[in-house]
Every structure is written in structure tokens, then in C-alpha cells.
Short mmCIF file of C-alpha atoms in Angstrom, two decimals:
data_model
loop_
_atom_site.label_atom_id
_atom_site.label_comp_id
_atom_site.label_asym_id
_atom_site.label_seq_id
_atom_site.Cartn_x
_atom_site.Cartn_y
_atom_site.Cartn_z
CA MET A 1 -53.93 80.52 -78.06
CA ARG A 2 -51.88 77.40 -78.19
CA ARG A 3 -48.98 79.13 -76.54
CA GLU A 4 -51.23 80.42 -73.76
CA GLU A 5 -52.63 76.93 -73.12
CA LYS A 6 -49.18 75.45 -72.92
CA ARG A 7 -48.15 78.14 -70.41
CA ARG A 8 -51.19 77.43 -68.19
CA GLU A 9 -50.58 73.71 -68.39
CA ARG A 10 -46.97 74.19 -67.36
CA LEU A 11 -47.98 76.44 -64.44
CA GLY A 12 -50.53 73.84 -63.33
CA ARG A 13 -47.96 71.08 -63.27
CA GLU A 14 -45.53 73.24 -61.31
CA GLY A 15 -48.25 74.15 -58.82
CA ALA A 16 -49.11 70.47 -58.32
CA LEU A 17 -45.45 69.66 -57.78
CA ASN A 18 -45.06 72.48 -55.27
CA TRP A 19 -48.19 71.33 -53.44
CA CYS A 20 -46.93 67.71 -53.22
CA SER A 21 -43.53 68.86 -52.07
CA TRP A 22 -45.04 71.00 -49.36
CA VAL A 23 -47.30 68.16 -48.10
CA GLY A 24 -44.40 65.71 -48.06
CA CYS A 25 -42.15 68.06 -46.18
CA LEU A 26 -44.92 68.76 -43.67
CA VAL A 27 -45.32 65.07 -42.98
CA GLY A 28 -41.56 64.73 -42.57
CA GLU A 29 -41.49 67.69 -40.19
CA LEU A 30 -44.23 66.10 -38.04
CA HIS A 31 -42.24 62.85 -37.92
CA LEU A 32 -39.10 64.70 -36.82
CA ASN A 33 -41.05 66.54 -34.12
CA ARG A 34 -42.31 63.26 -32.72
CA LYS A 35 -38.78 61.88 -32.81
CA ARG A 36 -37.46 64.94 -30.94
CA GLU A 37 -40.18 64.58 -28.30
CA LYS A 38 -39.27 60.92 -27.81
CA LYS A 39 -35.58 61.79 -27.41
CA GLN A 40 -36.50 64.50 -24.90
CA ARG A 41 -38.54 62.05 -22.84
CA GLU A 42 -35.65 59.57 -22.86
CA ARG A 43 -33.25 62.29 -21.68
CA GLU A 44 -35.59 63.27 -18.86
CA PHE A 45 -35.94 59.63 -17.83
CA ASN A 46 -32.16 59.11 -17.84
CA LEU A 47 -31.73 62.25 -15.78
CA LYS A 48 -34.16 60.97 -13.17
CA GLU A 49 -32.37 57.61 -13.07
CA GLU A 50 -29.04 59.35 -12.64
CA ILE A 51 -30.40 61.32 -9.70
CA ASN A 52 -31.98 58.29 -8.03
CA HIS A 53 -29.09 55.90 -8.82
CA PRO A 54 -25.73 57.66 -9.13
CA ILE A 55 -23.55 56.14 -11.84
CA ASN A 56 -19.97 56.37 -12.99
CA PRO A 57 -19.00 59.97 -13.88
CA PHE A 58 -17.68 58.84 -17.24
CA SER A 59 -21.20 57.82 -18.25
CA LYS A 60 -22.02 61.55 -18.33
CA SER A 61 -19.45 62.00 -21.05
CA LEU A 62 -21.02 59.19 -23.02
CA SER A 63 -24.43 60.80 -22.54
CA PHE A 64 -23.02 64.08 -23.78
CA PHE A 65 -21.61 62.36 -26.86
CA SER A 66 -24.97 60.79 -27.65
CA GLN A 67 -26.73 64.13 -27.19
CA MET A 68 -24.28 65.90 -29.47
CA THR A 69 -24.66 63.22 -32.10
CA THR A 70 -28.45 63.41 -31.87
CA ALA A 71 -28.38 67.20 -32.02
CA GLY A 72 -26.20 67.15 -35.11
CA THR A 73 -28.48 64.63 -36.79
CA ASP A 74 -31.64 66.57 -35.92
CA HIS A 75 -30.12 69.84 -37.11
CA GLN A 76 -29.12 68.23 -40.39
CA ALA A 77 -32.61 66.77 -40.84
CA SER A 78 -34.20 70.18 -40.11
CA GLU A 79 -32.01 71.93 -42.68
CA ASN A 80 -32.82 69.24 -45.23
CA SER A 81 -36.52 69.83 -44.65
CA ASN A 82 -36.10 73.57 -45.11
CA CYS A 83 -34.17 72.86 -48.25
CA CYS A 84 -37.09 70.71 -49.43
CA VAL A 85 -39.54 73.57 -48.88
CA TRP A 86 -37.49 76.12 -50.74
CA ARG A 87 -36.05 73.83 -53.38
CA ARG A 88 -37.21 76.24 -56.10
CA LYS A 89 -34.82 78.90 -54.86
CA LYS A 90 -31.40 77.81 -55.96
CA GLY A 91 -29.45 80.30 -53.89
CA ILE A 92 -31.11 79.37 -50.60
CA ARG A 93 -30.80 75.66 -51.45
CA LYS A 94 -27.06 75.99 -51.94
CA LYS A 95 -26.74 78.01 -48.74
CA SER A 96 -28.73 75.47 -46.73
CA LYS A 97 -26.62 72.61 -48.04
CA SER A 98 -23.42 74.34 -47.11
CA SER A 99 -24.72 75.28 -43.64
CA SER A 100 -25.95 71.73 -42.92
CA SER A 101 -22.66 70.20 -43.99
CA PHE A 102 -20.78 72.70 -41.81
CA SER A 103 -22.94 72.00 -38.74
CA SER A 104 -22.73 68.21 -39.13
CA SER A 105 -18.95 68.26 -39.62
CA SER A 106 -18.43 70.53 -36.59
CA SER A 107 -20.56 68.31 -34.33
CA GLU A 108 -18.76 65.18 -35.50
CA ASP A 109 -15.37 66.77 -34.86
CA LEU A 110 -16.45 67.74 -31.34
CA VAL A 111 -17.66 64.23 -30.58
CA MET A 112 -14.43 62.69 -31.90
CA GLU A 113 -12.29 65.00 -29.79
CA GLU A 114 -14.23 64.19 -26.63
CA MET A 115 -14.04 60.45 -27.39
CA LYS A 116 -10.27 60.60 -27.85
CA ALA A 117 -9.90 62.41 -24.53
CA VAL A 118 -11.93 59.89 -22.51
CA SER A 119 -11.18 56.63 -24.38
CA PRO A 120 -8.09 55.67 -22.25
CA LEU A 121 -10.12 56.00 -19.07
CA MET A 122 -13.03 54.05 -20.52
CA ASN A 123 -10.68 51.28 -21.67
CA GLY A 124 -9.37 50.97 -18.13
CA ILE A 125 -12.90 50.76 -16.76
CA ASN A 126 -13.87 48.13 -19.34
CA LYS A 127 -10.83 46.02 -18.53
CA LYS A 128 -11.59 46.21 -14.80
CA GLU A 129 -15.25 45.29 -15.34
CA LYS A 130 -14.22 42.40 -17.60
CA LYS A 131 -11.79 41.13 -14.98
CA ASN A 132 -14.45 41.31 -12.26
CA HIS A 133 -16.90 39.52 -14.52
CA ASN A 134 -14.41 36.74 -15.19
CA SER A 135 -13.67 36.34 -11.50
CA ARG A 136 -17.39 36.19 -10.68
CA LYS A 137 -17.87 33.64 -13.43
CA LYS A 138 -14.93 31.57 -12.17
CA ASN A 139 -16.21 31.57 -8.60
CA LYS A 140 -19.69 30.72 -9.78
CA CYS A 141 -18.43 27.67 -11.67
CA PHE A 142 -16.95 26.19 -8.49
CA GLU A 143 -19.76 26.96 -6.09
CA LEU A 144 -21.55 24.17 -4.25
CA LEU A 145 -24.86 23.31 -5.85
CA ALA A 146 -28.23 22.09 -4.68
CA TYR A 147 -29.60 18.70 -5.68
CA LYS A 148 -32.06 20.21 -8.15
CA ASP A 149 -29.22 21.98 -10.02
CA LEU A 150 -27.10 18.85 -10.52
CA PRO A 151 -26.65 17.09 -13.85
CA ASP A 152 -28.65 13.88 -14.11
CA TYR A 153 -25.67 11.56 -13.72
CA MET A 154 -24.93 12.96 -10.24
CA LYS A 155 -28.46 12.67 -8.86
CA ASP A 156 -28.01 9.61 -6.65
CA ASN A 157 -29.41 10.44 -3.21
CA GLU A 158 -32.47 12.68 -3.30
CA TYR A 159 -32.43 13.05 0.50
CA ILE A 160 -29.15 15.01 0.45
CA LEU A 161 -30.33 18.40 -0.76
CA ASP A 162 -27.30 20.67 -0.87
CA HIS A 163 -23.48 21.15 -0.87
CA TYR A 164 -22.75 19.23 -4.09
CA ARG A 165 -19.78 19.65 -6.43
CA ALA A 166 -20.41 19.31 -10.16
CA ASN A 167 -18.18 19.47 -13.26
CA TRP A 168 -15.11 20.65 -11.39
CA PRO A 169 -11.61 20.43 -12.93
CA ILE A 170 -9.26 17.77 -11.57
CA LYS A 171 -7.06 20.32 -9.81
CA VAL A 172 -9.98 22.09 -8.14
CA ALA A 173 -11.52 18.74 -7.17
CA PHE A 174 -8.23 17.70 -5.54
CA TYR A 175 -8.08 20.91 -3.50
CA SER A 176 -11.66 20.28 -2.37
CA LEU A 177 -10.06 17.63 -0.15
CA PHE A 178 -9.58 20.54 2.29
CA ARG A 179 -12.99 22.10 1.68
CA TRP A 180 -16.25 21.38 3.47
CA HIS A 181 -18.91 19.72 1.28
CA ASN A 182 -21.14 16.66 1.45
CA GLU A 183 -18.30 14.34 0.33
CA THR A 184 -15.66 15.58 2.78
CA LEU A 185 -16.27 12.95 5.45
CA ASN A 186 -16.73 10.24 2.82
CA ILE A 187 -13.23 11.01 1.59
CA TRP A 188 -11.50 11.35 4.93
CA THR A 189 -13.04 8.35 6.69
CA HIS A 190 -11.55 5.90 4.20
CA LEU A 191 -8.42 7.96 3.58
CA ILE A 192 -7.56 7.84 7.29
CA GLY A 193 -8.36 4.12 7.27
CA PHE A 194 -5.99 3.66 4.34
CA PHE A 195 -3.11 5.31 6.21
CA VAL A 196 -3.89 3.19 9.28
CA PHE A 197 -3.54 0.00 7.25
CA VAL A 198 -0.37 1.32 5.62
CA GLY A 199 1.08 1.70 9.11
CA LEU A 200 -0.08 -1.78 10.12
CA THR A 201 1.50 -3.27 7.02
CA ALA A 202 4.78 -1.47 7.63
CA ALA A 203 4.80 -2.63 11.26
CA ASN A 204 4.55 -6.25 10.12
CA LEU A 205 7.00 -5.98 7.23
CA ILE A 206 9.95 -4.28 8.92
CA GLU A 207 11.33 -4.09 12.40
CA ILE A 208 9.97 -0.86 13.95
CA PRO A 209 9.88 -1.19 17.76
CA GLU A 210 8.14 2.17 18.21
CA VAL A 211 5.34 1.21 15.86
CA ALA A 212 5.00 -2.20 17.48
CA ASP A 213 4.65 -0.54 20.91
CA LEU A 214 2.04 1.85 19.51
CA LEU A 215 0.07 -1.03 18.04
CA GLY A 216 0.31 -2.78 21.39
CA LYS A 217 -1.65 0.09 22.90
CA PHE A 218 -4.37 -0.34 20.27
CA THR A 219 -4.69 -4.03 21.19
CA SER A 220 -5.27 -3.23 24.87
CA TRP A 221 -9.00 -3.66 24.27
CA SER A 222 -8.44 -7.13 22.78
CA LEU A 223 -10.84 -9.80 23.89
CA PRO A 224 -9.62 -12.53 26.26
CA MET A 225 -9.21 -16.17 25.27
CA ALA A 226 -10.22 -19.17 27.23
CA THR A 227 -7.61 -21.74 28.23
CA PRO A 228 -8.17 -25.37 29.25
CA GLY A 229 -7.08 -24.68 32.83
CA GLY A 230 -8.82 -21.42 33.55
CA ASN A 231 -11.51 -18.96 32.57
CA ALA A 232 -11.31 -16.20 30.00
CA SER A 233 -10.77 -13.33 32.44
CA HIS A 234 -7.63 -14.93 33.96
CA ASP A 235 -6.02 -15.28 30.53
CA SER A 236 -6.59 -11.72 29.27
CA LYS A 237 -3.03 -10.61 30.07
CA ASP A 238 -1.56 -13.63 28.33
CA PHE A 239 -3.65 -12.98 25.23
CA TYR A 240 -2.58 -9.31 25.18
CA TYR A 241 1.10 -10.17 25.12
CA ARG A 242 0.67 -12.90 22.53
CA THR A 243 -1.24 -10.55 20.25
CA THR A 244 1.29 -7.73 20.49
CA ALA A 245 4.12 -10.15 19.92
CA SER A 246 2.47 -11.43 16.77
CA VAL A 247 2.12 -7.90 15.37
CA ASP A 248 5.82 -7.56 14.55
CA LEU A 249 6.26 -10.69 12.50
CA GLY A 250 9.63 -9.48 11.27
CA GLU A 251 11.19 -10.06 14.72
CA MET A 252 10.49 -13.82 14.62
CA SER A 253 13.31 -16.16 13.79
CA PRO A 254 12.99 -18.50 10.79
CA SER A 255 12.80 -21.54 13.08
CA GLU A 256 10.01 -20.02 15.13
CA LEU A 257 7.96 -18.81 12.16
CA GLN A 258 6.78 -21.96 10.41
CA VAL A 259 3.72 -20.58 8.57
CA ALA A 260 3.43 -18.62 5.36
CA GLN A 261 2.68 -14.94 5.76
CA TRP A 262 1.44 -14.12 2.26
CA PRO A 263 -2.30 -14.70 3.03
CA PHE A 264 -2.06 -12.10 5.79
CA PHE A 265 -0.48 -9.53 3.49
CA VAL A 266 -2.97 -10.35 0.74
CA PHE A 267 -5.69 -9.24 3.14
CA LEU A 268 -3.81 -6.05 4.04
CA ALA A 269 -3.26 -5.24 0.36
CA GLY A 270 -6.94 -5.81 -0.44
CA SER A 271 -8.02 -3.57 2.43
CA MET A 272 -5.69 -0.76 1.37
CA PHE A 273 -6.85 -1.05 -2.24
CA CYS A 274 -10.51 -0.80 -1.22
CA LEU A 275 -10.02 2.19 1.08
CA LEU A 276 -7.84 4.07 -1.40
CA THR A 277 -10.16 3.55 -4.39
CA SER A 278 -13.12 4.64 -2.29
CA SER A 279 -11.39 7.88 -1.29
CA ILE A 280 -10.32 8.61 -4.88
CA CYS A 281 -13.84 7.94 -6.16
CA HIS A 282 -15.47 10.33 -3.71
CA LEU A 283 -12.80 12.97 -4.37
CA PHE A 284 -12.85 13.07 -8.18
CA CYS A 285 -16.36 11.84 -9.07
CA CYS A 286 -17.43 15.49 -9.50
CA HIS A 287 -15.18 16.00 -12.55
CA SER A 288 -17.23 14.55 -15.42
CA HIS A 289 -19.78 11.88 -16.24
CA ARG A 290 -17.23 9.61 -17.89
CA LEU A 291 -14.74 9.76 -15.03
CA SER A 292 -17.54 9.34 -12.49
CA LEU A 293 -18.65 6.05 -14.07
CA LEU A 294 -15.08 4.79 -14.19
CA LEU A 295 -14.39 5.63 -10.56
CA LEU A 296 -17.68 4.15 -9.36
CA ARG A 297 -16.86 0.83 -11.00
CA LEU A 298 -13.39 0.95 -9.49
CA ASP A 299 -14.92 1.61 -6.07
CA TYR A 300 -17.22 -1.42 -6.40
CA VAL A 301 -14.31 -3.56 -7.51
CA GLY A 302 -12.36 -2.42 -4.44
CA ILE A 303 -15.20 -3.57 -2.16
CA ALA A 304 -15.29 -6.97 -3.86
CA VAL A 305 -11.50 -7.34 -3.63
CA MET A 306 -11.56 -6.52 0.08
CA ILE A 307 -14.25 -9.14 0.75
CA VAL A 308 -12.36 -11.81 -1.20
CA THR A 309 -8.99 -11.10 0.39
CA SER A 310 -10.57 -11.13 3.85
CA PHE A 311 -11.17 -14.87 3.40
CA PHE A 312 -7.52 -15.70 2.79
CA PRO A 313 -6.08 -15.56 6.36
CA PRO A 314 -8.79 -17.65 8.10
CA MET A 315 -9.25 -20.15 5.28
CA TYR A 316 -5.54 -20.68 4.81
CA TYR A 317 -4.47 -20.96 8.47
CA ILE A 318 -7.51 -22.88 9.79
CA PHE A 319 -7.47 -25.52 7.06
CA GLN A 320 -3.72 -25.66 6.62
CA CYS A 321 -3.73 -29.31 7.72
CA GLN A 322 -6.63 -30.09 5.32
CA PRO A 323 -5.37 -28.71 2.00
CA GLN A 324 -8.33 -29.99 0.01
CA TRP A 325 -10.78 -27.89 2.05
CA GLN A 326 -8.35 -25.01 2.01
CA TRP A 327 -8.34 -24.77 -1.76
CA ILE A 328 -12.06 -25.52 -2.10
CA TYR A 329 -13.03 -22.59 0.08
CA LEU A 330 -10.42 -20.22 -1.31
CA GLY A 331 -11.27 -21.23 -4.88
CA GLY A 332 -14.99 -20.82 -4.22
CA ILE A 333 -14.76 -17.30 -2.79
CA THR A 334 -12.32 -16.26 -5.53
CA THR A 335 -14.72 -17.50 -8.22
CA MET A 336 -17.60 -15.67 -6.59
CA GLY A 337 -15.47 -12.53 -6.41
CA VAL A 338 -14.59 -12.70 -10.10
CA PHE A 339 -18.28 -13.11 -10.96
CA THR A 340 -19.17 -10.12 -8.80
CA ILE A 341 -16.45 -7.95 -10.35
CA ILE A 342 -17.63 -8.81 -13.87
CA ASN A 343 -21.16 -7.72 -12.91
CA LEU A 344 -19.90 -4.54 -11.29
CA LEU A 345 -17.86 -3.59 -14.36
CA THR A 346 -20.97 -3.82 -16.53
CA PRO A 347 -22.13 -0.22 -17.24
CA ALA A 348 -25.80 -1.04 -16.73
CA PHE A 349 -25.22 -2.24 -13.13
CA SER A 350 -23.33 0.95 -12.17
CA THR A 351 -26.46 3.11 -12.04
CA SER A 352 -28.43 3.92 -8.89
CA LYS A 353 -31.25 1.68 -10.15
CA TYR A 354 -29.21 -1.42 -9.24
CA ARG A 355 -28.06 -0.30 -5.80
CA VAL A 356 -29.94 -3.09 -4.06
CA TYR A 357 -28.57 -5.65 -6.54
CA ARG A 358 -25.00 -4.56 -5.80
CA ALA A 359 -25.65 -4.74 -2.07
CA LEU A 360 -27.02 -8.27 -2.46
CA LEU A 361 -23.90 -9.33 -4.34
CA PHE A 362 -21.69 -8.04 -1.54
CA CYS A 363 -23.88 -9.68 1.11
CA ALA A 364 -23.80 -12.99 -0.76
CA MET A 365 -20.02 -12.89 -0.79
CA GLY A 366 -19.92 -12.12 2.92
CA PHE A 367 -22.46 -14.72 4.02
CA SER A 368 -20.74 -17.38 1.93
CA GLY A 369 -18.25 -17.56 4.79
CA ILE A 370 -20.85 -19.08 7.14
CA ILE A 371 -20.27 -22.61 5.83
CA PRO A 372 -16.47 -22.63 6.26
CA ALA A 373 -16.89 -20.91 9.64
CA ILE A 374 -19.12 -23.76 10.91
CA HIS A 375 -16.68 -26.26 9.47
CA ALA A 376 -13.78 -24.56 11.27
CA LEU A 377 -15.66 -24.59 14.60
CA ILE A 378 -16.28 -28.31 14.29
CA LEU A 379 -12.61 -29.03 13.59
CA ASN A 380 -11.28 -26.79 16.38
CA TRP A 381 -14.01 -26.95 18.99
CA ASN A 382 -11.55 -27.65 21.80
CA GLU A 383 -9.10 -24.93 20.74
CA PRO A 384 -8.70 -22.28 23.49
CA ARG A 385 -8.39 -19.41 20.97
CA ARG A 386 -11.76 -20.29 19.48
CA VAL A 387 -13.66 -17.73 21.58
CA ALA A 388 -11.42 -14.84 20.56
CA THR A 389 -11.47 -15.63 16.84
CA VAL A 390 -15.23 -16.18 16.79
CA THR A 391 -15.76 -12.90 18.63
CA TYR A 392 -13.53 -10.94 16.27
CA GLU A 393 -15.12 -12.45 13.19
CA SER A 394 -18.61 -11.88 14.58
CA ILE A 395 -17.79 -8.21 15.12
CA MET A 396 -16.52 -8.03 11.54
CA ALA A 397 -19.67 -9.65 10.11
CA LEU A 398 -21.95 -7.47 12.24
CA SER A 399 -20.07 -4.31 11.20
CA TYR A 400 -20.31 -5.12 7.49
CA ALA A 401 -23.98 -6.08 7.75
CA THR A 402 -24.90 -2.96 9.71
CA GLY A 403 -23.02 -0.71 7.31
CA THR A 404 -24.72 -2.33 4.33
CA LEU A 405 -28.11 -1.82 5.99
CA PHE A 406 -27.42 1.91 6.34
CA TYR A 407 -26.17 2.02 2.73
CA VAL A 408 -29.35 0.45 1.31
CA THR A 409 -31.99 2.13 3.47
CA ARG A 410 -30.40 5.62 3.43
CA ILE A 411 -31.06 6.18 7.08
CA PRO A 412 -31.08 8.75 8.68
CA GLU A 413 -31.25 11.30 5.85
CA ARG A 414 -34.50 9.87 4.52
CA TRP A 415 -36.15 10.79 7.82
CA LYS A 416 -34.99 14.42 7.72
CA PRO A 417 -33.91 15.43 4.18
CA GLY A 418 -31.36 18.22 4.27
CA TRP A 419 -30.39 17.76 7.92
CA PHE A 420 -27.50 15.37 7.25
CA ASP A 421 -26.07 16.88 4.06
CA LEU A 422 -22.62 17.56 5.53
CA ALA A 423 -22.28 15.05 8.34
CA GLY A 424 -24.10 11.97 9.58
CA HIS A 425 -25.69 10.63 6.40
CA SER A 426 -25.84 6.92 5.57
CA HIS A 427 -22.78 6.64 3.35
CA GLN A 428 -20.52 8.14 5.99
CA ILE A 429 -21.89 5.69 8.57
CA PHE A 430 -21.31 2.87 6.07
CA HIS A 431 -17.64 3.91 5.75
CA VAL A 432 -17.14 3.89 9.52
CA PHE A 433 -18.57 0.38 9.86
CA VAL A 434 -16.38 -0.86 6.99
CA ILE A 435 -13.24 0.33 8.81
CA MET A 436 -14.45 -1.23 12.08
CA GLY A 437 -15.01 -4.56 10.35
CA ALA A 438 -11.61 -4.46 8.65
CA LEU A 439 -9.78 -3.72 11.92
CA SER A 440 -11.65 -6.48 13.71
CA HIS A 441 -10.67 -8.94 10.99
CA TYR A 442 -7.07 -7.73 11.24
CA TYR A 443 -6.88 -8.69 14.92
CA ALA A 444 -8.51 -12.04 14.13
CA ALA A 445 -5.84 -12.67 11.49
CA LEU A 446 -3.13 -12.00 14.07
CA VAL A 447 -4.68 -14.64 16.32
CA PHE A 448 -4.78 -17.12 13.43
CA ILE A 449 -1.10 -16.58 12.65
CA ASP A 450 -0.05 -16.91 16.29
CA TRP A 451 -2.17 -20.03 16.74
CA ARG A 452 -0.81 -21.76 13.66
CA ARG A 453 2.75 -20.77 14.57
CA VAL A 454 2.38 -22.35 18.01
CA VAL A 455 0.29 -25.39 17.12
CA GLY A 456 1.79 -26.10 13.72
CA CYS A 457 0.63 -28.90 11.46
CA PRO A 458 2.39 -32.22 12.00
CA THR A 459 0.89 -33.99 8.99
CA THR A 460 1.24 -31.24 6.33
CA ASN A 461 3.68 -28.36 6.01
CA LEU A 462 2.59 -25.97 3.28
#
């Protein structure tokens, strides 16, 4: 009896085990069926996409590889499930194991062979796609940006909406000198002005008859001067020849030239420094935040230097016979210029928040010349060249004031944002008026030199 009970108990346990094994394998089979259905749907979807959107022919090989790999995996899983069902039969279990291993190894070998055959072609395609991607990325880095896409440190004028450069390398920024963007005219207006003043300086330093004749043509529009014995219109020809003769100071003999020339060349040097620093600032300010701040401060310093050096020719030659007033006025404007430069070099005053403050500093330096101008008129009221010098200096003051007004108010781009992004915005107009004022002051300086050379100073010879 005990033996019979043990046998029934053993059969019961084996039956329970067989039942659990069958249920587990059934669940696994259902899971595999769902997985196969999902793979089939994905294949059908990919086939439809391939029909609607033709792709590279090598992608078919990759699809074939994936299908073969999936088929091998599914076949192996199916054999394992069959092995689970018939695990009690040792012979079938061994046979299923051997068949599954054979099928998986054959599918893997087939996939490896196909991959070896196509891998050189796929490597070439990958290299070509990588190269195209790099070229697209490179071109994208140096594209012109809109105002909204700029980094914060470059957002200065919200009325200029497009064609900005940002975070460009130095070399690429230099080559943008020949590319059209919203800084192109800002660069070239002052760069051309710089070369003009280089030519004027060379014409006054060395004997170049051709250059002197060319400059004589530029002075053909020079304003006439009144003489004691006649009106201004009758003396226009005489003024023209005197002005062109004073251009080439190198042709004068030492006995004829009795005045110092260094104040005149100080003005030319200050003008060239201002124009060159402005062009460099507008050319390379797109490189980085740090370089942009440095160049902006240098640009402001150039403006201050130009204003200060513009005082040297009139103050020196007009008050040459009154040295105390000469040094008072020159010392005063130099002190004001140093104060302005110190403020401009302060990082806090370099931001767009203090644009009006910077403009007021420049205007204060310019209008400080009103007092010495009135003083000079009182001393030389009967001088026949007074009309010409006053006219030239008035044109200079009006040009600087008008340019500063455009710079502060941002007219006309504030009226039509986006219309003047490339040409015609306020900063370009400001540059043009600066060059007009500098040229007007240049011709006034020539009149001062010629007048002092002719009149001289009998009491003091500095």
C-alpha cells in the first residue's frame, strides 16, 4: 500500500510539472506570435515607405540583413519552445537543440558574408554623408543671422533686423570685408576715409607734384575769401591758388616757412587713427564678446583723439602770438579728452545703455571750442581770411552735430525697421558726416597755415 501511494504521489507531481510547463510554453508562444505580428507590420510599413520615397539601394541590403537576423532569432525561439513542450523526451530534445544551433549558425554566417560584401560601399557612403554634414555645418556657422538669433552682447540696434555676423573666426571676419552684410558700409566708409587722409598726409610730407595737382582739383570747390579791397567773389581765384600752394608744404623753402607744422600733422594722425580704429572695430566685432568690448572701447578712444587733435591747428596758429591763451586752450581740450577717454575705457560705459552719455561727452568736447572761436574772431576781426575759416569750421561743426544726431536718434531705421539693414541706417550716415567734417577741418587748417606763414608773428616766434 505504501509503495502504491508513493507511486501515485510521484505521478501527481509529474503531472503538475507537465501542466505548468505546458501553460508556460503556451504563454511564451503567444508572446512570440505577437512579436512576429509586430515585425510583420513594421516590414509592411517600411515597404510602403520605400515605394513612396525611394531610398539608397544599399538600404535594401541592410533591410535584408535585419530580416535574416530576425528570422534566425524567431526560428531559434520557436525551436526552444518546442523543446520546452517535449522536454520529457530526451531524444527529441537533443535533436531540437542540434537543429536550432545549426539554423542559428547558418543564418549568422549568411548575414556576416553579406555584410563583408557590402561594407566597403557602405563605408564610402558614410564618409560622403559625413563630409556633406560637415560642410553644411560649416556653412551654417557662418551664415548671416537675424537680430533675434544674436547673442546678447551683440544686440545693440533693435531696428536693424537681419544680416548680422556672430561668433565668426578672425580669418572669416576679415574676408567678410568683401561680403555684403549690415556692417559692410560701416567698414568701407571709414576705410576709404582713412586712405584719403593717408594720401593727404603723404602729399604734405613729401614732394609729389602729381598728388598736389590732384588735391588742387579737390579744392576747386573751396570757398572764397574777402579782401580789404574787394568782395569775396573777385578773390575766389586767388584763394584757390593759395590753398593749393599750401597743400604741398614740402616745396616751401626754410626762409618762407616760418611756422611749425607739427600741429597740422597731429590732426592728420588723429584723424587717421580714428578712421582706422572704427573700420577695424566694425570688421572684427563679430568674433567674440571679449574682442568686441575691446574694439568698441578702442573705437570710442579714436573718436575722442580725433576731436582733441582737431583743436591743435586752429588753437596753435591763431594764438601763436599769444602763447598764454594758446597753451590754456590746448591744455584745456587735452585735459577734457583724457577725462573722456578714461570714462570710455570703463567697461560699464561701453554698453548700449550709456549711448546717450557717450554722445554727450563727445558733444561737450566739440562745443568747448565755441569759447576759443569767439576769442579768435575778436582778435582777427579785420583779417580777410576770417570768412573762409569761419565757413570751414562751421561746416565741420554742423557735420559732426548732424552725424551725432543721427547716431543718437537712430533715424531712419526706427521709422521702418528692417528697411535699412544693409544700406542707409543711422550709423552709416554718421560715418559719412564724420568724414565730411574732417575734410572741412583739413581745408581750414591749410588756410591757417598759409595765413600764419604770410602774416607771421613779429612779437613771438614759437
